mmCIF file of C-alpha atoms in Angstrom:
data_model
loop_
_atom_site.group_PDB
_atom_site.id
_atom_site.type_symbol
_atom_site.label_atom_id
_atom_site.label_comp_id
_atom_site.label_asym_id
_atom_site.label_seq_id
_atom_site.Cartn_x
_atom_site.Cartn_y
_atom_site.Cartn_z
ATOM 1 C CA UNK V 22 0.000 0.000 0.000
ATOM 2 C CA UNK V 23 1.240 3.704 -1.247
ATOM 3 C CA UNK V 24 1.036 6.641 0.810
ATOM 4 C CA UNK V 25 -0.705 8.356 -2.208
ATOM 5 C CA UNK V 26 -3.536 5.440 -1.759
ATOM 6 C CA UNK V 27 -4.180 6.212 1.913
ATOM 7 C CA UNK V 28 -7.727 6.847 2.571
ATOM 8 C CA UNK V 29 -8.091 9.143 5.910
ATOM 9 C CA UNK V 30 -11.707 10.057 7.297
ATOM 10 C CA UNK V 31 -11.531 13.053 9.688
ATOM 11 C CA UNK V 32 -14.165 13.437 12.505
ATOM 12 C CA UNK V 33 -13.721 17.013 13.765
ATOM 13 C CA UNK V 34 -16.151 19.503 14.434
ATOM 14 C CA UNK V 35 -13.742 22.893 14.149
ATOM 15 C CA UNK V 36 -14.034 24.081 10.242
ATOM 16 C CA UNK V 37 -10.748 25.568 10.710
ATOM 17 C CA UNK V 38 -8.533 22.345 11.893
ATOM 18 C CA UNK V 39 -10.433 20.118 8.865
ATOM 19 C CA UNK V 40 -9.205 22.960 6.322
ATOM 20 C CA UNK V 41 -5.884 22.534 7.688
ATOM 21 C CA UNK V 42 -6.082 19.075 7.925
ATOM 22 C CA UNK V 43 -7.836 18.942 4.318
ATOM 23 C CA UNK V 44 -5.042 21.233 2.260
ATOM 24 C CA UNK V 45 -2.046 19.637 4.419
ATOM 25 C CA UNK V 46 -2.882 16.040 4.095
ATOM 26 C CA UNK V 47 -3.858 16.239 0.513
ATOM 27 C CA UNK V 48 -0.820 17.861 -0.308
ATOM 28 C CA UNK V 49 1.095 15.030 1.078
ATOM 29 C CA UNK V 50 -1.192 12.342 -1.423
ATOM 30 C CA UNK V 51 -3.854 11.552 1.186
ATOM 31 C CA UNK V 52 -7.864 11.281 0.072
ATOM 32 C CA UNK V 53 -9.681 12.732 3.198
ATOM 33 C CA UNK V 54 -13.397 12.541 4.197
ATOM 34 C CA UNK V 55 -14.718 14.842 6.876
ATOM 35 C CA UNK V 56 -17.671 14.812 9.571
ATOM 36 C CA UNK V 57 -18.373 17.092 11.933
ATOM 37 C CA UNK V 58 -20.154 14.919 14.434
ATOM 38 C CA UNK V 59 -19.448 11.553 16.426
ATOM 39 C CA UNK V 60 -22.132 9.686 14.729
ATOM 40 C CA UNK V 61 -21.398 10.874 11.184
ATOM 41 C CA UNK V 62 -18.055 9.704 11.878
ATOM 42 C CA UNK V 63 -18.837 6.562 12.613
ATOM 43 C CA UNK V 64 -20.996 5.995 9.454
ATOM 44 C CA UNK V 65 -18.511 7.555 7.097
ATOM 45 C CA UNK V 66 -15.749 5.381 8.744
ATOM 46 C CA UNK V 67 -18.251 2.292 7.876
ATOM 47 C CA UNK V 68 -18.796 2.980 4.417
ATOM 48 C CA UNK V 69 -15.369 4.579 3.609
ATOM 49 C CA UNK V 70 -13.433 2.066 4.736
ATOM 50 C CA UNK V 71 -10.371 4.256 5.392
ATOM 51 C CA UNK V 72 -7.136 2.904 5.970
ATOM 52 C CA UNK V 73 -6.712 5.548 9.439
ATOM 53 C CA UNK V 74 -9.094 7.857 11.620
ATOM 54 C CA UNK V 75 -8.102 10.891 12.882
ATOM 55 C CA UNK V 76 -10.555 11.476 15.425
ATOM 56 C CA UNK V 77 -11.730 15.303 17.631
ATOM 57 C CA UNK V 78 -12.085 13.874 21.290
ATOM 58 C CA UNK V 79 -14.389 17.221 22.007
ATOM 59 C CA UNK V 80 -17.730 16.624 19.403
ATOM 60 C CA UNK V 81 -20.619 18.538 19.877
ATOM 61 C CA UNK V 82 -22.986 15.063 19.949
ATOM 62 C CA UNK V 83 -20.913 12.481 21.322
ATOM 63 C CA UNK V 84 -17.765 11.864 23.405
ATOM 64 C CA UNK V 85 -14.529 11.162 21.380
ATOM 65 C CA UNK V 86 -13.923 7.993 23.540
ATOM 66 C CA UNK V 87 -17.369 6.501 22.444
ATOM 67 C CA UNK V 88 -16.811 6.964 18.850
ATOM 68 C CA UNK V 89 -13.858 4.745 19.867
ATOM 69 C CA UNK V 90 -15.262 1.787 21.460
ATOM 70 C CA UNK V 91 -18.369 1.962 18.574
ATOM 71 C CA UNK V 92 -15.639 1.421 16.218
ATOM 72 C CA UNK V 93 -13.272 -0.949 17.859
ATOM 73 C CA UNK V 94 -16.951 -2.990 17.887
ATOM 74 C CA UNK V 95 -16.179 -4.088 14.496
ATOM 75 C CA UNK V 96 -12.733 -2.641 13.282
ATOM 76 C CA UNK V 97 -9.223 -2.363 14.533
ATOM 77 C CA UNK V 98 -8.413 0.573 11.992
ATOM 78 C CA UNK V 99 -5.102 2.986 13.363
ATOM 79 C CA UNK V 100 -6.989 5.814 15.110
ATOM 80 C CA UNK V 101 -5.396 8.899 16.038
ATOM 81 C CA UNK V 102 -6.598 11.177 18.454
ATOM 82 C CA UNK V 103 -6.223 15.132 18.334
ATOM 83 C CA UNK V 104 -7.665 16.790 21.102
ATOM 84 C CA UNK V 105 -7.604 20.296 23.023
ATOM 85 C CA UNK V 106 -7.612 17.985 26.364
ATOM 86 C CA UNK V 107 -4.246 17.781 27.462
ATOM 87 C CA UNK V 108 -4.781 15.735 30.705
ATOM 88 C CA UNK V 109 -3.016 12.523 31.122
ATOM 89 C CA UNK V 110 -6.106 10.928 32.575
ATOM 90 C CA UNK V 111 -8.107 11.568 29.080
ATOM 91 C CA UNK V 112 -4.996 10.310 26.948
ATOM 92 C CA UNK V 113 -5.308 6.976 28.839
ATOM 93 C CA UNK V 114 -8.863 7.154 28.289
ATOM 94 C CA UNK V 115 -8.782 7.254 25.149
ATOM 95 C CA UNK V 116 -5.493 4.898 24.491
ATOM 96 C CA UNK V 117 -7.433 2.306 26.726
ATOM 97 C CA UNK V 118 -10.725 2.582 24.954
ATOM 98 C CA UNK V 119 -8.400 1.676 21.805
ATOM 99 C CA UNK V 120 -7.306 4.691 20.143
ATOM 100 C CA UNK V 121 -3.153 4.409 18.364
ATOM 101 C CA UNK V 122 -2.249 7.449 19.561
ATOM 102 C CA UNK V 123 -2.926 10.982 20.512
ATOM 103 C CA UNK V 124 -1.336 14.188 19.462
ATOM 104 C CA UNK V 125 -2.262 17.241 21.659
ATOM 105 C CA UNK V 126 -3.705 20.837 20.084
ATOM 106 C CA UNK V 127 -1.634 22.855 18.900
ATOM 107 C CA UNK V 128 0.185 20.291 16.595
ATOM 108 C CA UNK V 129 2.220 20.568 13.242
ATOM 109 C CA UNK V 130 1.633 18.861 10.100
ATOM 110 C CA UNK V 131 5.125 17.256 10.346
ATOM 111 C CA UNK V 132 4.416 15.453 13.401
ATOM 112 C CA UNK V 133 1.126 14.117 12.407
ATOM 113 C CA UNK V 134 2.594 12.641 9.410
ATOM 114 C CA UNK V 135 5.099 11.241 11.501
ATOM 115 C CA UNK V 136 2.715 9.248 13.405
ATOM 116 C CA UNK V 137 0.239 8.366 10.247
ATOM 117 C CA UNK V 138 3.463 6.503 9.153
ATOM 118 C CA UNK V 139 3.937 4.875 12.571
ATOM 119 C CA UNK V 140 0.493 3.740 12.734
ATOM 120 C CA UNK V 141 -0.308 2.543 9.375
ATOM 121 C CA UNK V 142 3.712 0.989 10.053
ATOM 122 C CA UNK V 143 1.694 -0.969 12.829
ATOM 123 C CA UNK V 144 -1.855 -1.652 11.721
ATOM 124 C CA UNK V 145 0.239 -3.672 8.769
ATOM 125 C CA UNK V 146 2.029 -5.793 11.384
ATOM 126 C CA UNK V 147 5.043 -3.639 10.608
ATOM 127 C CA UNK V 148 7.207 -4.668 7.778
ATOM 128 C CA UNK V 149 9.981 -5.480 10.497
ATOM 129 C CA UNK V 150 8.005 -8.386 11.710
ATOM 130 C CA UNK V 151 8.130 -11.289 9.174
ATOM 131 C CA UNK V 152 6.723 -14.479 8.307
ATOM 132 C CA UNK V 153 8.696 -16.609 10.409
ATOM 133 C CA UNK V 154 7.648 -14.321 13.310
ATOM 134 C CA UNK V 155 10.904 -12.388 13.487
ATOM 135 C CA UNK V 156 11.139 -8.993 14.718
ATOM 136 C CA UNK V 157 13.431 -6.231 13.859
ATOM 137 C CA UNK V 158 13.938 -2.722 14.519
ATOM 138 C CA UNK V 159 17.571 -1.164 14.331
ATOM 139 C CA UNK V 160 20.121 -3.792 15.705
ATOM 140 C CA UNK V 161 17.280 -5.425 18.018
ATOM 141 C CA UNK V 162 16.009 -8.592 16.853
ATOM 142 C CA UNK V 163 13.306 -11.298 18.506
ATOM 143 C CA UNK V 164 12.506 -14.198 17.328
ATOM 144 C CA UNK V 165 9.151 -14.845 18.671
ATOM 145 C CA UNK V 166 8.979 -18.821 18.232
ATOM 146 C CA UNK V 167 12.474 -19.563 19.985
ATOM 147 C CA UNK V 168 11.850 -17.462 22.430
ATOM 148 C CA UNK V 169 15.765 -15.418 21.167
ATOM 149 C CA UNK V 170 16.615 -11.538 21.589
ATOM 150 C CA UNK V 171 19.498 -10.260 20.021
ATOM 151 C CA UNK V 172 21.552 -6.687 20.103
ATOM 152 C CA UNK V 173 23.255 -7.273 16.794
ATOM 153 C CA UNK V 174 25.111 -10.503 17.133
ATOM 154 C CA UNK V 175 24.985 -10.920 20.672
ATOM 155 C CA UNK V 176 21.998 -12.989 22.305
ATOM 156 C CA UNK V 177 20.574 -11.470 25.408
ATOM 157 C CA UNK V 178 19.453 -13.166 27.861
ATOM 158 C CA UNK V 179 15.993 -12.248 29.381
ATOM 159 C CA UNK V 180 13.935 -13.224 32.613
ATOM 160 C CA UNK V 181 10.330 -15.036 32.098
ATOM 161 C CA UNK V 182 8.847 -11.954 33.324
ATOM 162 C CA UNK V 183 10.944 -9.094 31.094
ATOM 163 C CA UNK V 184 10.539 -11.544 27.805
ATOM 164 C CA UNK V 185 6.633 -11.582 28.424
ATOM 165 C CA UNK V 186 6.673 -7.678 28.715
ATOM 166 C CA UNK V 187 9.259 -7.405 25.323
ATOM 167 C CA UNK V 188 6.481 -9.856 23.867
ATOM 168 C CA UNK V 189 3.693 -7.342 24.295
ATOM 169 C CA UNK V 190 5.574 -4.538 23.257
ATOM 170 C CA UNK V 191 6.371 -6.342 19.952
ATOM 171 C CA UNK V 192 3.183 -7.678 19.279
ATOM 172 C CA UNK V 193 1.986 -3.899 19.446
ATOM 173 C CA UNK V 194 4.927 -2.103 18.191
ATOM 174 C CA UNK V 195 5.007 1.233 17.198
ATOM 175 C CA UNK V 196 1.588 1.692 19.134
ATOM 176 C CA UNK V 197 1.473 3.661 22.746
ATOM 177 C CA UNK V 198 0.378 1.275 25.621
ATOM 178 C CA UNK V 199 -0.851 2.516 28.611
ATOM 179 C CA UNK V 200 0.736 1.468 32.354
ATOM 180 C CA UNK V 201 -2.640 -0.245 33.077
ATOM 181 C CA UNK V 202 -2.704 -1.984 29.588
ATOM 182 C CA UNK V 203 0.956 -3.544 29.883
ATOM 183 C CA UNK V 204 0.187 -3.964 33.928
ATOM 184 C CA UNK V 205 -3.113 -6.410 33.142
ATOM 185 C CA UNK V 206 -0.889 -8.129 29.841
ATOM 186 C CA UNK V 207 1.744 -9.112 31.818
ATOM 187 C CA UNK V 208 1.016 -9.951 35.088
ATOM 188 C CA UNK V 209 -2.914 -9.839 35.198
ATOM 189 C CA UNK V 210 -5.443 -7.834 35.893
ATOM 190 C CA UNK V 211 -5.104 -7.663 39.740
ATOM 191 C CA UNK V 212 -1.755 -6.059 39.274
ATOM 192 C CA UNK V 213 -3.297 -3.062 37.281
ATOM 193 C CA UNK V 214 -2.272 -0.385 40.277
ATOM 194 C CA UNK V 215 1.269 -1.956 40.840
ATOM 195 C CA UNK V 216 2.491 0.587 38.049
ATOM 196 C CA UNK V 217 6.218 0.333 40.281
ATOM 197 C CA UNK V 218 6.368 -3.443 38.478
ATOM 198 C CA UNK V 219 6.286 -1.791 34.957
ATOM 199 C CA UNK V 220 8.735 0.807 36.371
ATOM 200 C CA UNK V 221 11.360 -1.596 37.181
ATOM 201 C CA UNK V 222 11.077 -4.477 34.324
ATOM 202 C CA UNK V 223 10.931 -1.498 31.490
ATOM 203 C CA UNK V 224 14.512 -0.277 33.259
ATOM 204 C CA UNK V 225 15.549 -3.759 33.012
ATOM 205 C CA UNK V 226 15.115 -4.008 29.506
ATOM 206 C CA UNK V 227 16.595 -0.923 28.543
ATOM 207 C CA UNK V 228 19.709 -2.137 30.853
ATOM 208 C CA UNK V 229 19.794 -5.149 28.486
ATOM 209 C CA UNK V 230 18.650 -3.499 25.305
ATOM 210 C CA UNK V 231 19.505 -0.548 24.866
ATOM 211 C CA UNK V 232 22.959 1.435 24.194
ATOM 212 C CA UNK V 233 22.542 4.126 26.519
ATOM 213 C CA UNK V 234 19.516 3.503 28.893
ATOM 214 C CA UNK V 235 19.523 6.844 30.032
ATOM 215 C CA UNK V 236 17.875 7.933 26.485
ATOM 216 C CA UNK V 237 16.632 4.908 24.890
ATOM 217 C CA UNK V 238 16.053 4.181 21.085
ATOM 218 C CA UNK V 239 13.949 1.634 21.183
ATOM 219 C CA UNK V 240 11.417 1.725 24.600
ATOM 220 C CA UNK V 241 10.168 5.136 25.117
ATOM 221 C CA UNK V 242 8.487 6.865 27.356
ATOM 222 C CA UNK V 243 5.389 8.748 27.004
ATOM 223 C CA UNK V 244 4.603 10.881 30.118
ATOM 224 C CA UNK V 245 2.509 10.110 32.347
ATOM 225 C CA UNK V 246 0.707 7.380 30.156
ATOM 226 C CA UNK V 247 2.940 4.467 28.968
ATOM 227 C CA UNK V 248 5.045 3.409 26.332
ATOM 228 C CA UNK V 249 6.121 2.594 22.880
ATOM 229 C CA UNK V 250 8.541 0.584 21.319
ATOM 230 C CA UNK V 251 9.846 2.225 18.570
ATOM 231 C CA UNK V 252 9.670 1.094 14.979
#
């Protein structure tokens, strides 16, 4: 699939943003369809079929997160939220409820497009992740059905618990997971408060994985609300 074949519906109820949205993304090859409302949204994104959503979390007739679950009822399409609410509470709402990501008002162009490429990179099981169920990005490498993780040449050794948690992030790469999310995915969900567990194992990792752990390349950190390995 070509960038120039992307289809993009846009629910946002600010004429402004869809203008900018409209002349920026088409510039860049994209065909985008707009609605104004939640439910409009939702039909368009039926009948379009579009290969991402960029979704308003603030619409005059429904909540953003509803539009999410209504469409996670029958889709798993990349959604990407842009939203005036900069709260980390409503990121994780929405990230929970099954949104790809979430860009905060005022945004540029550039940075949108950066993420459109991470999360069509992911809804298409990312080209680094191949038949034989082995993932790549930079010089990291798992191989999924022996259980192997590599830095280059050199196979690291991991811990039942820090493999399980490498797992997840793989099998979602490029996509922002919430502390709760990773929490109930890797140790259940009665461990869904014990956000200290994620704290350490992710610094294990990046001990083991990473070149400098101090500003990691491969498991970052997004404030407040999870992380993302990076694809």
């Amino acid at each position: 699939m070509t960038q120039a074949s992307l289809v993009i519906v846009l629910i946002e109820d600010d004429p402004a943003i869809r203008l900018f949205l409209r002349t920026g993304l088409g510039a860049h090859g994209f065909k985008v369809f707009e609605a104004d409302r939640g439910r409009q949204g939702i039909i368009e994104a039926g009948i379009r079929k579009p290969d991402l959503i960029i979704l308003d979390l603030g619409l005059p007739d429904m909540d953003g997160v509803a539009v999410i679950k209504s469409i996670r009822e029958w889709s798993a399409m990349p959604i990407i939220i842009l939203s005036a609410r900069s709260a980390e509470q409503h990121k994780i709402d929405a990230l929970d409820a099954g949104a790809d990501d979430y860009l905060t008002k005022p945004f540029g162009l550039g940075e949108l497009l950066a993420r459109i490429r991470v999360a069509m990179r992911h809804s298409l099981s990312s080209p680094a992740r191949s038949q034989d169920n082995v993932f790549t990005t930079g010089a990291l490498k798992a191989d999924l059905i022996k259980r192997q993780v590599f830095i280059g040449e050199r196979e690291v050794h991991l811990t039942p618990i820090q493999y399980r948690l490498l797992s997840v992030l793989i099998k979602n790469a490029g996509k922002v997971l919430t502390h709760q999310f990773l929490l109930k995915e890797v140790w259940g969900p009665a461990y869904r408060e014990n956000s200290h567990y994620l704290r350490i194992y992710m610094s294990q990792l990046r001990q083991k994985l990473e070149t400098d752990p101090a500003q990691p390349q491969y498991f970052l950190t997004e404030s407040g609300v999870g992380y993302r390995l990076k694809v």
